[in-house]
Short mmCIF file of C-alpha atoms in Angstrom, two decimals:
data_model
loop_
_atom_site.label_atom_id
_atom_site.label_comp_id
_atom_site.label_asym_id
_atom_site.label_seq_id
_atom_site.Cartn_x
_atom_site.Cartn_y
_atom_site.Cartn_z
CA MET A 1 -28.09 -38.53 -120.20
CA VAL A 2 -26.64 -35.67 -122.20
CA PRO A 3 -25.19 -36.69 -125.55
CA THR A 4 -21.54 -35.79 -125.95
CA ASN A 5 -19.02 -36.34 -128.68
CA ASN A 6 -16.71 -39.33 -128.49
CA SER A 7 -13.89 -37.37 -126.86
CA GLN A 8 -15.95 -36.33 -123.84
CA PRO A 9 -17.51 -38.56 -121.19
CA THR A 10 -21.30 -38.75 -120.87
CA ILE A 11 -23.01 -36.44 -118.42
CA GLU A 12 -25.75 -38.19 -116.45
CA ILE A 13 -28.86 -36.54 -115.00
CA GLU A 14 -30.45 -38.43 -112.11
CA HIS A 15 -32.34 -38.05 -108.86
CA ALA A 16 -30.00 -37.02 -106.07
CA SER A 17 -29.21 -39.40 -103.25
CA GLN A 18 -28.70 -38.42 -99.63
CA ASP A 19 -24.96 -38.90 -100.28
CA ASP A 20 -25.13 -36.02 -102.80
CA ILE A 21 -26.44 -33.43 -100.34
CA GLU A 22 -23.02 -32.10 -99.28
CA ALA A 23 -21.86 -31.62 -102.88
CA VAL A 24 -25.16 -29.99 -103.85
CA THR A 25 -24.99 -27.71 -100.81
CA ASP A 26 -21.49 -26.65 -101.88
CA LEU A 27 -22.85 -25.83 -105.35
CA TRP A 28 -25.76 -23.90 -103.83
CA VAL A 29 -23.31 -21.78 -101.79
CA ARG A 30 -21.45 -20.99 -105.03
CA LEU A 31 -24.75 -20.12 -106.73
CA ALA A 32 -25.78 -17.80 -103.89
CA ARG A 33 -22.34 -16.20 -103.84
CA ASP A 34 -22.48 -15.64 -107.62
CA GLN A 35 -25.95 -14.06 -107.32
CA ARG A 36 -24.52 -11.31 -105.09
CA GLU A 37 -23.14 -9.82 -108.31
CA TYR A 38 -26.78 -9.23 -109.31
CA GLU A 39 -27.72 -7.62 -105.98
CA SER A 40 -29.15 -10.70 -104.29
CA TYR A 41 -29.63 -10.26 -100.56
CA VAL A 42 -29.02 -13.94 -99.78
CA ARG A 43 -25.90 -14.53 -97.72
CA ALA A 44 -24.36 -17.71 -99.06
CA ALA A 45 -22.28 -19.09 -96.19
CA ASP A 46 -24.70 -17.89 -93.49
CA ASN A 47 -27.50 -19.94 -95.10
CA ARG A 48 -25.49 -23.12 -95.71
CA GLU A 49 -27.13 -25.22 -92.96
CA THR A 50 -30.63 -23.99 -93.78
CA MET A 51 -30.12 -24.87 -97.43
CA ARG A 52 -28.64 -28.26 -96.59
CA ALA A 53 -31.92 -29.04 -94.77
CA THR A 54 -34.01 -27.58 -97.60
CA LEU A 55 -32.11 -29.52 -100.25
CA SER A 56 -32.45 -32.70 -98.17
CA ALA A 57 -36.22 -32.16 -98.08
CA HIS A 58 -36.25 -31.71 -101.87
CA GLN A 59 -34.23 -34.92 -102.20
CA VAL A 60 -36.68 -36.89 -100.02
CA ASN A 61 -39.65 -35.53 -102.00
CA GLY A 62 -38.11 -36.30 -105.42
CA GLY A 63 -37.45 -32.66 -106.30
CA LEU A 64 -33.65 -32.67 -106.46
CA LEU A 65 -31.76 -33.73 -109.57
CA VAL A 66 -28.02 -33.78 -110.12
CA ALA A 67 -25.80 -33.77 -113.17
CA ARG A 68 -22.78 -36.08 -112.92
CA LEU A 69 -19.58 -36.24 -114.88
CA ASP A 70 -17.34 -39.18 -113.95
CA ARG A 71 -19.46 -39.68 -110.79
CA GLU A 72 -18.79 -36.08 -109.66
CA VAL A 73 -21.76 -33.75 -109.14
CA ILE A 74 -21.31 -30.82 -111.53
CA GLY A 75 -24.78 -29.30 -111.38
CA PHE A 76 -28.20 -29.55 -109.76
CA THR A 77 -31.76 -28.35 -109.87
CA SER A 78 -34.35 -28.23 -107.10
CA PHE A 79 -38.10 -27.90 -107.62
CA THR A 80 -41.49 -28.68 -106.13
CA ILE A 81 -45.21 -28.54 -106.79
CA GLU A 82 -46.65 -25.29 -105.44
CA ARG A 83 -48.63 -25.88 -102.27
CA GLY A 84 -50.51 -22.73 -101.37
CA SER A 85 -53.74 -21.86 -99.66
CA LEU A 86 -55.40 -20.42 -102.77
CA GLU A 87 -57.34 -22.42 -105.33
CA LEU A 88 -55.75 -22.04 -108.78
CA ASP A 89 -56.83 -22.85 -112.34
CA GLY A 90 -53.77 -25.06 -112.78
CA THR A 91 -51.04 -26.87 -110.94
CA ARG A 92 -47.76 -24.98 -110.90
CA GLY A 93 -44.32 -26.42 -110.53
CA LEU A 94 -41.76 -24.12 -108.92
CA LEU A 95 -38.11 -24.23 -109.96
CA SER A 96 -36.12 -23.11 -106.92
CA ASN A 97 -32.57 -23.47 -108.19
CA LEU A 98 -30.62 -24.50 -111.25
CA TYR A 99 -26.84 -24.33 -111.20
CA VAL A 100 -24.02 -25.79 -113.26
CA ASP A 101 -20.37 -25.52 -112.27
CA PRO A 102 -18.83 -22.89 -114.58
CA ALA A 103 -16.19 -25.38 -115.80
CA ALA A 104 -18.99 -27.67 -117.05
CA ARG A 105 -21.10 -25.06 -118.83
CA ASP A 106 -21.80 -24.90 -122.56
CA ARG A 107 -22.24 -28.68 -122.78
CA GLY A 108 -26.04 -28.78 -122.50
CA VAL A 109 -26.01 -29.63 -118.79
CA GLY A 110 -28.31 -26.77 -117.76
CA SER A 111 -30.76 -27.60 -120.54
CA ALA A 112 -30.74 -31.28 -119.58
CA LEU A 113 -31.36 -30.45 -115.90
CA LEU A 114 -34.20 -28.09 -116.82
CA GLU A 115 -35.82 -30.64 -119.14
CA ALA A 116 -35.58 -33.35 -116.46
CA ALA A 117 -37.15 -31.03 -113.87
CA GLU A 118 -39.98 -30.20 -116.28
CA GLU A 119 -40.59 -33.89 -116.98
CA THR A 120 -40.60 -34.79 -113.29
CA LEU A 121 -43.04 -31.97 -112.52
CA ARG A 122 -45.24 -32.99 -115.45
CA GLU A 123 -45.34 -36.54 -114.03
CA GLN A 124 -46.34 -35.05 -110.65
CA GLY A 125 -49.28 -33.24 -112.26
CA ALA A 126 -47.90 -29.77 -112.98
CA ASP A 127 -49.39 -27.86 -115.91
CA VAL A 128 -46.79 -25.10 -115.92
CA MET A 129 -43.43 -24.35 -114.34
CA ILE A 130 -42.48 -20.96 -112.95
CA LEU A 131 -39.10 -19.68 -111.83
CA GLU A 132 -37.38 -16.51 -110.73
CA VAL A 133 -34.21 -15.02 -112.13
CA MET A 134 -32.30 -11.92 -111.03
CA ALA A 135 -33.27 -9.00 -113.30
CA GLU A 136 -29.65 -8.07 -113.98
CA ASN A 137 -28.55 -11.65 -114.75
CA GLU A 138 -28.88 -11.36 -118.50
CA ASP A 139 -27.11 -14.70 -119.16
CA ALA A 140 -29.69 -16.57 -117.08
CA ARG A 141 -32.59 -14.64 -118.61
CA ARG A 142 -31.29 -15.41 -122.12
CA PHE A 143 -30.91 -19.13 -121.19
CA TYR A 144 -34.52 -19.38 -119.99
CA ARG A 145 -35.85 -17.45 -123.00
CA ARG A 146 -34.06 -19.93 -125.29
CA GLN A 147 -35.81 -22.72 -123.38
CA GLY A 148 -39.22 -21.15 -124.12
CA TYR A 149 -39.82 -19.22 -120.88
CA ASP A 150 -41.58 -15.86 -121.04
CA THR A 151 -41.82 -13.05 -118.49
CA TYR A 152 -44.74 -13.86 -116.24
CA ARG A 153 -44.47 -11.46 -113.31
CA VAL A 154 -42.18 -8.53 -112.62
CA ALA A 155 -40.93 -7.73 -109.13
CA MET A 156 -39.94 -4.17 -108.31
CA GLU A 157 -37.79 -2.79 -105.51
CA ARG A 158 -37.06 0.52 -103.86
CA SER A 159 -34.64 1.22 -101.03
CA LEU A 160 -36.28 2.44 -97.84
CA GLU A 161 -33.07 3.62 -96.22
CA ASP A 162 -33.15 7.23 -95.08
CA GLU A 163 -31.88 9.34 -97.95
CA GLY A 164 -32.59 12.59 -96.12
CA ALA A 165 -35.82 14.53 -96.12
CA SER A 166 -36.71 16.17 -99.40
CA GLU A 167 -38.51 19.50 -99.77
CA ASN A 168 -41.68 17.63 -100.68
CA ASP A 169 -41.50 15.35 -97.62
CA THR A 170 -44.48 16.69 -95.68
CA HIS A 171 -44.39 13.79 -93.23
CA SER A 172 -41.22 15.05 -91.61
CA LYS A 173 -42.15 18.71 -91.39
CA GLU A 174 -43.92 20.22 -88.45
CA ASP A 175 -47.01 22.27 -89.10
CA GLY A 176 -46.31 25.76 -88.06
#
């Protein structure tokens, strides 16, 4: 539970139930829609059913937590132990999503969800937790830095759409 002052109700962090999946899916759609501001390619509404199934799988496997205020889901986090084909020196937990309804932010809900995910992954044998954040989402990057997360890997992108042949584009010129 997240401590609050006497004038505010207590926010509870707990494992999601199957009954929470619809509310969590709604929050995920809002998260994906918000990420479009940071040039995410994920189409929120078009992926609703896929994410409902994915979130249900996280729920069954113990990797879906919710934050509740007066029994209403106001935030969630999804995570798992990395299962890859390569042998690693450690066991990595992967944070897939963390989202708090904007009206419930600045109350420690995100921090409480993150701490609960870390604890659950630690109990499942993880040595470290990794996550991704949109490069332009400075608020999220600042939040994770405050929680002790450091840059681990940097992804880079370049558009491959035809921008017209340049003078140095020898692949499009005929030898002559």
